[in-house]
Coordinates of C-alpha atoms and ligand atoms in Angstrom, one line a residue:
X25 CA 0.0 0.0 0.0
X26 CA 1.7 3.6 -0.9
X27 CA 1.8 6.1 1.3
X28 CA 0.7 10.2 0.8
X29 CA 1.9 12.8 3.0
X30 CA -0.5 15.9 3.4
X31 CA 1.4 18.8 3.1
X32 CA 0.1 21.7 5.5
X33 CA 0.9 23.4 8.5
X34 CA -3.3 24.0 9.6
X35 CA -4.1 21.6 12.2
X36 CA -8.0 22.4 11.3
X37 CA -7.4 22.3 7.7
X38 CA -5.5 18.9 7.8
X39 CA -8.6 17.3 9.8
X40 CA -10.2 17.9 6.4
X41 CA -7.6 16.8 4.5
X42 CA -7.2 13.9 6.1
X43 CA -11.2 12.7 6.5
X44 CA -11.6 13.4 2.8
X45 CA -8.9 11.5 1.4
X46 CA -9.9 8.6 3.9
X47 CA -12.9 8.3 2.7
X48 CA -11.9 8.6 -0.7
X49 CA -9.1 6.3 -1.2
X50 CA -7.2 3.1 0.6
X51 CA -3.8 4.6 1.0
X52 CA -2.1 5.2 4.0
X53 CA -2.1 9.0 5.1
X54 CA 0.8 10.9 7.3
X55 CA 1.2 14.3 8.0
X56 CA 3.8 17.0 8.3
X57 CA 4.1 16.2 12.2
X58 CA 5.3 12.5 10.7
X59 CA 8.3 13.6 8.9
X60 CA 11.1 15.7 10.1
X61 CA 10.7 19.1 9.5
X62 CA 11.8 21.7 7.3
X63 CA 11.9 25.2 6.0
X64 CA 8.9 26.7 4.4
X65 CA 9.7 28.4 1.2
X66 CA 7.2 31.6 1.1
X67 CA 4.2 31.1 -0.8
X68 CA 5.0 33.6 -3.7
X69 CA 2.6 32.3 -6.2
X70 CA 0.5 34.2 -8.3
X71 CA -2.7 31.3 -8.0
X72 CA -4.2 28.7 -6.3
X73 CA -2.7 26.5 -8.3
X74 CA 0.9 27.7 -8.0
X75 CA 1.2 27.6 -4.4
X76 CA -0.6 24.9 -4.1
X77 CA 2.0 22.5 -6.5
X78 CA 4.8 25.0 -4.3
X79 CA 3.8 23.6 -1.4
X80 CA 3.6 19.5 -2.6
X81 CA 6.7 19.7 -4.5
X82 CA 8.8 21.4 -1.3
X83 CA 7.2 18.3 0.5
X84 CA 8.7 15.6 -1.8
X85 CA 11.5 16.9 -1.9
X86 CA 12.2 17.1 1.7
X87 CA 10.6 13.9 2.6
X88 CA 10.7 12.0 -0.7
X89 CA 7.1 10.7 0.1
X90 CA 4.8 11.5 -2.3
X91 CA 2.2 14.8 -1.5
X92 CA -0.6 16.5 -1.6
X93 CA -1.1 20.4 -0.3
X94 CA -4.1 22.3 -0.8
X95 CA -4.0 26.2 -1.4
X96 CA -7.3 27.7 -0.3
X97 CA -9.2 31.4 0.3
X98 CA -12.2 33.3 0.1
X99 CA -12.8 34.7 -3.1
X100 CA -15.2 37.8 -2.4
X101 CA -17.2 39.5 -5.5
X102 CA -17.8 42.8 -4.3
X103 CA -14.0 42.8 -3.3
X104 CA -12.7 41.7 -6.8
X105 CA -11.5 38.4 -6.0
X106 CA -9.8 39.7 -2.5
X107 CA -8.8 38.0 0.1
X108 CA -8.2 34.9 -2.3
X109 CA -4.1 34.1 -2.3
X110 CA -4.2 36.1 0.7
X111 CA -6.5 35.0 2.7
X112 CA -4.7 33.0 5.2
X113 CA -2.7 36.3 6.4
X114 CA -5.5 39.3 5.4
X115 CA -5.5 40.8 8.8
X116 CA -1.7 40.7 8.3
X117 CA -1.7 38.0 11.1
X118 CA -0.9 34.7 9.3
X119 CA -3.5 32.3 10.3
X120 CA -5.4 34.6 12.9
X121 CA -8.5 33.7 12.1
X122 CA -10.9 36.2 14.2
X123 CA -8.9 38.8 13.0
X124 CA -8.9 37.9 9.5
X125 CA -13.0 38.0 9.4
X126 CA -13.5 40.6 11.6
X127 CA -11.0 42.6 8.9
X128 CA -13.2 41.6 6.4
X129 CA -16.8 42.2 7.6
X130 CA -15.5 45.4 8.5
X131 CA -14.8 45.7 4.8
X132 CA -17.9 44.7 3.2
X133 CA -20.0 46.5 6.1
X134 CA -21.5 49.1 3.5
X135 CA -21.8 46.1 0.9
X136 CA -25.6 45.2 0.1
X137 CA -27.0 42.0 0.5
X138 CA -27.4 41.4 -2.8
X139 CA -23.9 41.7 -3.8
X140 CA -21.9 40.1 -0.7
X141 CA -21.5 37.0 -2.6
X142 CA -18.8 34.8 -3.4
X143 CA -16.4 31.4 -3.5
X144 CA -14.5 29.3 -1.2
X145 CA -11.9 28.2 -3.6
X146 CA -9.8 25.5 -3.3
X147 CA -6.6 24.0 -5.4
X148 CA -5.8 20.4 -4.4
X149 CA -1.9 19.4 -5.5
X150 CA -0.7 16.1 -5.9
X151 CA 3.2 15.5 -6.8
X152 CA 4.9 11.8 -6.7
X153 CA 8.3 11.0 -6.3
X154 CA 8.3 10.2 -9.6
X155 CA 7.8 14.2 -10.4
X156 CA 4.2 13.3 -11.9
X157 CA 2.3 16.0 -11.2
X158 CA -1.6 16.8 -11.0
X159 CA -3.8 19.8 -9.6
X160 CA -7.2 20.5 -9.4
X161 CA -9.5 23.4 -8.5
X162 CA -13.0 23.6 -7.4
X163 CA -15.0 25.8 -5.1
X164 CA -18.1 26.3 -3.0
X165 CA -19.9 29.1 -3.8
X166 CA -22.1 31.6 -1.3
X167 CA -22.5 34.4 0.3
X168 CA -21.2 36.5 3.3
X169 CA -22.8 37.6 6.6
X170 CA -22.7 40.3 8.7
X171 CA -22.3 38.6 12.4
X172 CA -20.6 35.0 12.6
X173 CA -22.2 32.2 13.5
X174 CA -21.1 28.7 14.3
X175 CA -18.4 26.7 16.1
X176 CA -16.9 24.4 13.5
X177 CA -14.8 24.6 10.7
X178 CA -11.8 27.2 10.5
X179 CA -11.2 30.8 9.1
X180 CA -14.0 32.3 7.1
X181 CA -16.5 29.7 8.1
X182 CA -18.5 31.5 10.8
X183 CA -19.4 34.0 8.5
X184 CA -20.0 32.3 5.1
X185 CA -23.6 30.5 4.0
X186 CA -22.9 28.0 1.5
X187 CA -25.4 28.2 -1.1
X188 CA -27.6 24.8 -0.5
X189 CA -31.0 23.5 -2.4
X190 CA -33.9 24.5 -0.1
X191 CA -34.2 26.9 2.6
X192 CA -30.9 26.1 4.4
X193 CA -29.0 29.4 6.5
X194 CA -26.4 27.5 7.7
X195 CA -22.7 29.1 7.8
X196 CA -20.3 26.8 7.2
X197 CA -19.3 26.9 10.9
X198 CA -22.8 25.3 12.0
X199 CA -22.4 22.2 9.0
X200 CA -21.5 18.8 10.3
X201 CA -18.2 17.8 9.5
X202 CA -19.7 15.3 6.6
X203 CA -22.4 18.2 5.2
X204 CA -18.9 20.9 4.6
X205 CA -16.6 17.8 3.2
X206 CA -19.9 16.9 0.9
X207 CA -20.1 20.5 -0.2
X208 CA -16.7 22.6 0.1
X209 CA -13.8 23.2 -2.5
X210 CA -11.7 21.4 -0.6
X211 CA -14.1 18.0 -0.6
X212 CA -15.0 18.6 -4.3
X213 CA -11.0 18.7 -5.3
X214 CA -10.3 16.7 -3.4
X215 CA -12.4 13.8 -4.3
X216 CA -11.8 14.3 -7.9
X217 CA -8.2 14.6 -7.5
X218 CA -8.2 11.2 -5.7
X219 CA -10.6 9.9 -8.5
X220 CA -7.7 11.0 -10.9
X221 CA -4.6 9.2 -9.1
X222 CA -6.9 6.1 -8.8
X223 CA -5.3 4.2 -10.9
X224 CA -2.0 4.7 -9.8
X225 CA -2.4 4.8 -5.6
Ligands
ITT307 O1 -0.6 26.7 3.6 P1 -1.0 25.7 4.7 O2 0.1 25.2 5.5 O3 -1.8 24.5 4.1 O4 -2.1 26.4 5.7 P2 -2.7 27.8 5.5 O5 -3.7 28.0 6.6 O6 -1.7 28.9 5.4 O7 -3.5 27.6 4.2 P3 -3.6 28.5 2.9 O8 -2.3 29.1 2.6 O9 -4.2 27.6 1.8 O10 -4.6 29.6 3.2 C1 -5.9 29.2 3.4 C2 -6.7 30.3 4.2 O11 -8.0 30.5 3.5 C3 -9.1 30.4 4.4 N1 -9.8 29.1 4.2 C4 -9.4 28.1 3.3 N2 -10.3 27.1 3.4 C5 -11.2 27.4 4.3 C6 -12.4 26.8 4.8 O12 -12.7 25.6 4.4 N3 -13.1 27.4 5.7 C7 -12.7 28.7 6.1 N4 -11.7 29.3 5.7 C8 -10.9 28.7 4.8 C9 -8.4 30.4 5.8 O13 -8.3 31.7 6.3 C10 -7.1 29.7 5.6 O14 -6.1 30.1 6.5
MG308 MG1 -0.5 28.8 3.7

């Protein structure tokens, strides 16, 4: 049975990681805390996708197992695409989550309703040791509140409604665990990504 390491330094978002790709494929799955560690190069990309390959490459080679990294952000309409790339430091705090939405509701406070939509996006890298590489992006479209609700999740969660069939006004903070994986950017990419390295897992 081969092995994958995830390749990220968020506990929370490495809980996902890690329940998706269990439920998704056989192969046994390690994280950063399982290999020694090493230096993060910065993640200078201009995309998703090029930090998110950054990140699984850097992994390989440091570990030589073969990895996966996700890049992820909010993608906010109204704000052009902002935080995006930069959402994981917006408040200029990296990972501070409270202070990263509180930043951006503050932003969007004179922001109608009607336009405070927009995307979680997610790009899900996989590179082997073999230098085959693969990345995929997908999102979860919605829109953003004005207070935050919910305990679960990470980041933006508390203060972004997935957009569901029916009448549902859940953030993603107040999903189950299984309800976000079935409908996030991170589940969508990656379930198809492990649907792509099927054959070769
Ligand atoms: O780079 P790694 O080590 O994987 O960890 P990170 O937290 O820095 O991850 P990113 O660079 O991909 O930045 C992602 C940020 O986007 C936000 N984000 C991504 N996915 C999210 C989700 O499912 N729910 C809420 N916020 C999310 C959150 O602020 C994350 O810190
Ligand atoms: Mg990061």
């Amino acid at each position: 049975m081969s092995t994958i390491l995830l390749a990220t330094r968020n506990k929370k978002k490495l809980v996902e990681m890690r329940r998706i790709m269990a439920q998704a494929t056989g192969v046994e799955i390690i994280g950063l805390d399982d290999v020694p560690t090493y230096d993060e190069a910065p993640e200078d990309g201009a995309t998703f996708e090029d930090n998110a390959l950054l990140k699984a490459r850097e992994a390989v080679a440091h570990t030589g197992f073969p990895a996966i990294a996700d890049d992820s952000g909010l993608c906010v309409d109204a704000m052009s695409g902002m935080p995006g790339i930069f959402s994981a430091r917006w408040s200029g705090r990296h990972g501070d989550d409270e202070g990263n939405l509180r930043l951006l509701l503050a932003q969007l406070h004179d922001v109608p309703d009607e336009r405070r939509t927009g995307a979680f996006v997610c790009a899900a890298a996989y590179v082997g040791a073999d230098g085959r590489e693969v990345v995929i992006r997908d999102q979860m479209p919605g829109r953003i509140i004005r207070e935050p609700r919910g305990a679960g999740g990470f980041g933006y969660d508390p203060i972004f409604v997935p957009d569901q069939d029916g009448a549902e006004v859940l953030t993603a903070a107040e999903l189950s665990p299984d309800a976000k994986d079935r409908l996030s950017h991170r589940g969508k990419a990656m379930r198809r990504l492990a649907e792509t390295l099927q054959e070769y897992l």
